[in-house]
């Protein structure tokens, strides 16, 4: 990452990133201008939350049909369904994210701890804090070298300083960096992917790009597929300008696909079909 005073802004100047930023802004503005948003935005927000949670859970290995997520009320997994707790965690995180905006701007590490607590409340003493050197990480779908606990602590502190100090970078860049950094570090013993995607959502809402949370990037990440997600993340982890730009562009495409999903919801509401 750049060593400039505002490294996130420097990332925004990478080749190809400005095009992704402009494309995302155009797409978001278009769905916010839909006539349904003038009177039924709460319904669009609720549906986007449900679909975003389903998408995030799918990326963590629990790829359920939307109607199954909508229908189910028990996500404990006591019936032997090992995927149910993952879906439940994704739903809880999506509900929690919008409540943490003011705290995020002042204490992002506190928010990350809260997100992990919400996602992994059944994991005992390892919940809500970064992992220690002797603790393993349960994140089977991310097959990248695992940074040491000391490196995690240092990089989390650096990320926190960036967030608190603010940046002139576009929302897409900030959200992609937070998402990518958390996936690369996997700071918790479990549920890092779910937490990283919830943090991305918080940045997109808090930045003003998606204040009503109707553009579920998680939907797009799931639609692009786990293989593409992992490949783009490798670009971020490489630290090269090309790799970083590819990850940011990937996140931008995911947001645009989320916009497409919510546009379809708006159209359905307008027709009286939802």
XYZ file of C-alpha atoms in Angstrom:
274
model
C 0.000 0.000 0.000
C 1.137 3.532 -0.703
C 3.053 5.361 1.997
C 1.394 8.704 1.181
C -0.488 10.661 3.826
C -3.746 9.252 2.468
C -2.969 5.756 1.141
C -6.601 4.977 0.396
C -6.827 8.033 -1.846
C -3.655 6.896 -3.570
C -5.340 3.568 -4.330
C -8.192 5.465 -5.917
C -5.739 6.822 -8.478
C -4.687 3.365 -9.665
C -5.279 2.572 -13.311
C -8.792 1.245 -13.806
C -10.043 2.105 -10.340
C -11.481 5.490 -11.321
C -13.563 3.778 -14.010
C -14.901 1.301 -11.449
C -15.714 4.127 -9.040
C -17.618 6.048 -11.713
C -19.521 2.955 -12.815
C -20.562 2.128 -9.254
C -21.706 5.693 -8.568
C -23.792 5.721 -11.753
C -25.438 2.415 -10.878
C -26.196 3.440 -7.283
C -27.630 6.786 -8.348
C -29.867 5.002 -10.835
C -31.482 2.683 -8.270
C -31.854 5.503 -5.736
C -33.728 7.426 -8.405
C -36.260 4.647 -8.938
C -39.786 5.857 -8.257
C -40.418 3.024 -5.761
C -37.668 4.426 -3.531
C -39.741 7.554 -2.878
C -42.376 5.701 -0.901
C -41.289 2.111 -0.261
C -37.578 2.361 0.466
C -37.933 0.514 3.789
C -39.230 -2.537 1.960
C -36.322 -2.416 -0.473
C -33.884 -2.100 2.434
C -35.393 -5.118 4.201
C -35.254 -7.237 1.075
C -31.692 -6.148 0.336
C -30.687 -7.167 3.863
C -32.174 -10.630 3.440
C -30.577 -11.160 0.042
C -27.252 -9.780 1.216
C -27.194 -12.158 4.173
C -28.000 -15.082 1.883
C -25.138 -14.090 -0.421
C -22.642 -13.716 2.412
C -23.610 -17.099 3.848
C -23.203 -18.682 0.400
C -19.627 -17.398 0.204
C -18.986 -19.027 3.591
C -20.241 -22.393 2.367
C -23.973 -22.263 3.157
C -25.539 -21.693 -0.251
C -29.251 -21.782 0.488
C -32.114 -20.767 -1.770
C -33.489 -17.344 -0.910
C -36.927 -18.699 -0.059
C -35.405 -21.192 2.377
C -33.625 -18.345 4.170
C -36.890 -16.400 4.216
C -38.898 -19.367 5.509
C -36.633 -20.700 8.248
C -36.812 -19.484 11.824
C -34.436 -21.937 13.517
C -30.764 -21.539 12.621
C -29.316 -23.349 15.619
C -28.241 -26.414 13.678
C -29.617 -28.717 16.383
C -31.367 -30.733 13.667
C -27.986 -31.701 12.241
C -27.909 -29.059 9.514
C -24.353 -27.792 9.843
C -24.972 -24.887 7.442
C -27.821 -23.356 9.437
C -25.613 -21.557 12.004
C -23.692 -19.870 9.173
C -26.916 -18.559 7.651
C -28.101 -17.428 11.070
C -24.823 -15.620 11.704
C -25.071 -13.824 8.358
C -28.614 -12.679 9.146
C -27.605 -11.407 12.584
C -24.651 -9.504 11.168
C -26.740 -7.840 8.493
C -29.224 -6.695 11.123
C -26.433 -5.438 13.393
C -24.352 -3.563 10.820
C -26.617 -0.534 10.513
C -26.605 -0.025 14.288
C -22.846 0.455 14.505
C -22.157 3.391 12.191
C -21.405 6.038 14.800
C -19.144 3.696 16.746
C -17.293 2.656 13.565
C -16.061 6.168 12.913
C -14.610 6.429 16.419
C -13.592 2.862 17.265
C -13.578 0.446 14.341
C -11.803 -2.265 16.343
C -14.605 -2.194 18.880
C -17.105 -2.645 16.051
C -15.167 -5.577 14.606
C -15.149 -7.227 18.032
C -18.893 -6.689 18.280
C -19.485 -8.143 14.831
C -17.551 -11.271 15.734
C -19.443 -11.568 18.996
C -22.731 -11.382 17.092
C -21.604 -13.918 14.499
C -19.928 -16.429 16.808
C -21.687 -16.135 20.133
C -21.398 -19.891 20.697
C -17.606 -20.093 20.383
C -16.705 -19.515 24.036
C -13.652 -17.541 25.101
C -12.435 -16.951 21.529
C -15.401 -14.703 20.723
C -15.065 -10.963 20.189
C -11.282 -10.630 20.285
C -8.360 -11.183 17.886
C -6.843 -14.637 17.919
C -3.786 -15.472 20.006
C -0.629 -17.081 18.557
C -1.650 -20.604 19.547
C -5.247 -20.472 18.274
C -6.203 -22.034 14.914
C -8.507 -20.320 12.433
C -11.605 -22.004 11.049
C -11.928 -20.350 7.634
C -11.706 -23.254 5.150
C -12.719 -21.325 2.039
C -9.832 -18.842 2.278
C -6.674 -20.734 1.423
C -4.035 -18.055 1.835
C -1.049 -17.962 4.188
C -2.193 -16.945 7.653
C -0.478 -13.869 9.124
C 0.906 -14.190 12.633
C -1.030 -12.824 15.586
C 1.566 -10.053 15.962
C 1.174 -9.024 12.332
C -2.594 -9.083 12.732
C -2.407 -6.753 15.734
C -0.168 -4.271 13.926
C -2.185 -4.195 10.731
C -5.505 -3.920 12.557
C -4.149 -0.923 14.422
C -3.026 0.633 11.139
C -6.431 0.012 9.578
C -8.105 1.565 12.604
C -5.966 4.703 12.314
C -6.870 5.060 8.636
C -10.581 4.809 9.370
C -10.524 7.217 12.320
C -8.415 9.810 10.516
C -10.721 9.753 7.507
C -9.858 9.660 3.833
C -10.685 11.462 0.632
C -10.836 8.110 -1.145
C -14.068 7.066 -2.867
C -16.366 4.830 -0.826
C -15.694 1.868 -3.114
C -11.962 2.041 -2.397
C -12.390 2.342 1.373
C -14.913 -0.486 1.506
C -12.783 -2.769 -0.660
C -9.680 -2.164 1.455
C -11.496 -2.862 4.734
C -13.013 -6.011 3.245
C -9.743 -7.215 1.726
C -7.628 -6.463 4.778
C -9.932 -8.398 7.098
C -10.007 -11.385 4.764
C -6.247 -11.311 4.381
C -5.660 -11.105 8.151
C -8.471 -13.390 9.358
C -8.081 -11.809 12.801
C -10.649 -14.028 14.527
C -10.764 -17.770 15.074
C -13.905 -18.081 12.926
C -16.456 -16.193 10.798
C -13.880 -13.812 9.306
C -15.524 -13.778 5.889
C -18.914 -12.898 7.323
C -17.380 -10.158 9.471
C -15.374 -8.741 6.553
C -18.457 -8.476 4.357
C -20.470 -6.884 7.166
C -17.680 -4.328 7.617
C -17.771 -3.586 3.888
C -21.509 -2.939 4.245
C -20.888 -0.545 7.155
C -18.382 1.461 5.098
C -20.737 1.709 2.126
C -23.578 2.930 4.345
C -21.501 5.292 6.447
C -19.745 6.830 3.448
C -23.044 8.039 2.047
C -22.732 5.960 -1.116
C -25.512 3.628 0.035
C -27.125 5.305 3.068
C -30.315 3.218 2.932
C -28.356 -0.034 2.512
C -30.127 -1.118 -0.657
C -27.062 -2.151 -2.688
C -26.042 -5.542 -1.234
C -22.498 -6.181 -2.420
C -22.724 -9.646 -0.839
C -25.231 -10.612 -3.535
C -22.740 -9.659 -6.208
C -19.815 -11.395 -4.535
C -21.847 -14.592 -4.387
C -23.010 -14.249 -7.983
C -19.450 -13.748 -9.227
C -18.563 -16.976 -7.425
C -16.141 -18.170 -4.780
C -13.384 -18.911 -7.298
C -13.400 -15.347 -8.650
C -13.646 -13.997 -5.096
C -10.588 -15.959 -4.010
C -8.631 -15.002 -7.123
C -9.379 -11.295 -6.650
C -8.389 -11.538 -2.990
C -5.030 -12.987 -4.021
C -4.517 -9.794 -5.998
C -5.175 -7.725 -2.900
C -2.810 -9.830 -0.805
C -0.072 -9.480 -3.426
C 0.110 -5.758 -2.652
C 0.891 -4.895 -6.268
C -0.912 -1.957 -7.902
C -2.407 -4.325 -10.478
C -3.577 -6.766 -7.831
C -5.051 -4.076 -5.623
C -6.846 -2.492 -8.574
C -8.267 -5.879 -9.598
C -9.656 -6.446 -6.094
C -11.229 -2.978 -5.977
C -12.747 -3.483 -9.435
C -14.086 -6.878 -8.318
C -15.772 -5.254 -5.314
C -17.183 -2.593 -7.610
C -18.701 -5.221 -9.874
C -20.204 -6.917 -6.817
C -21.892 -3.669 -5.773
C -23.262 -3.180 -9.286
C -24.738 -6.683 -9.216
C -26.260 -5.869 -5.840
C -27.766 -2.764 -7.415
C -29.206 -4.908 -10.188
C -30.789 -7.186 -7.582
C -32.429 -4.288 -5.764
C -33.568 -2.749 -9.035
C -35.403 -6.005 -9.725
C -36.971 -5.753 -6.258
C -38.104 -2.201 -7.047
C -39.626 -3.360 -10.320
C -41.435 -6.203 -8.558
C -42.818 -3.831 -5.921
C -43.953 -1.462 -8.643
C -45.835 -4.303 -10.356
C -47.336 -5.387 -7.021
C -45.514 -8.718 -7.242
C -43.537 -8.443 -4.017
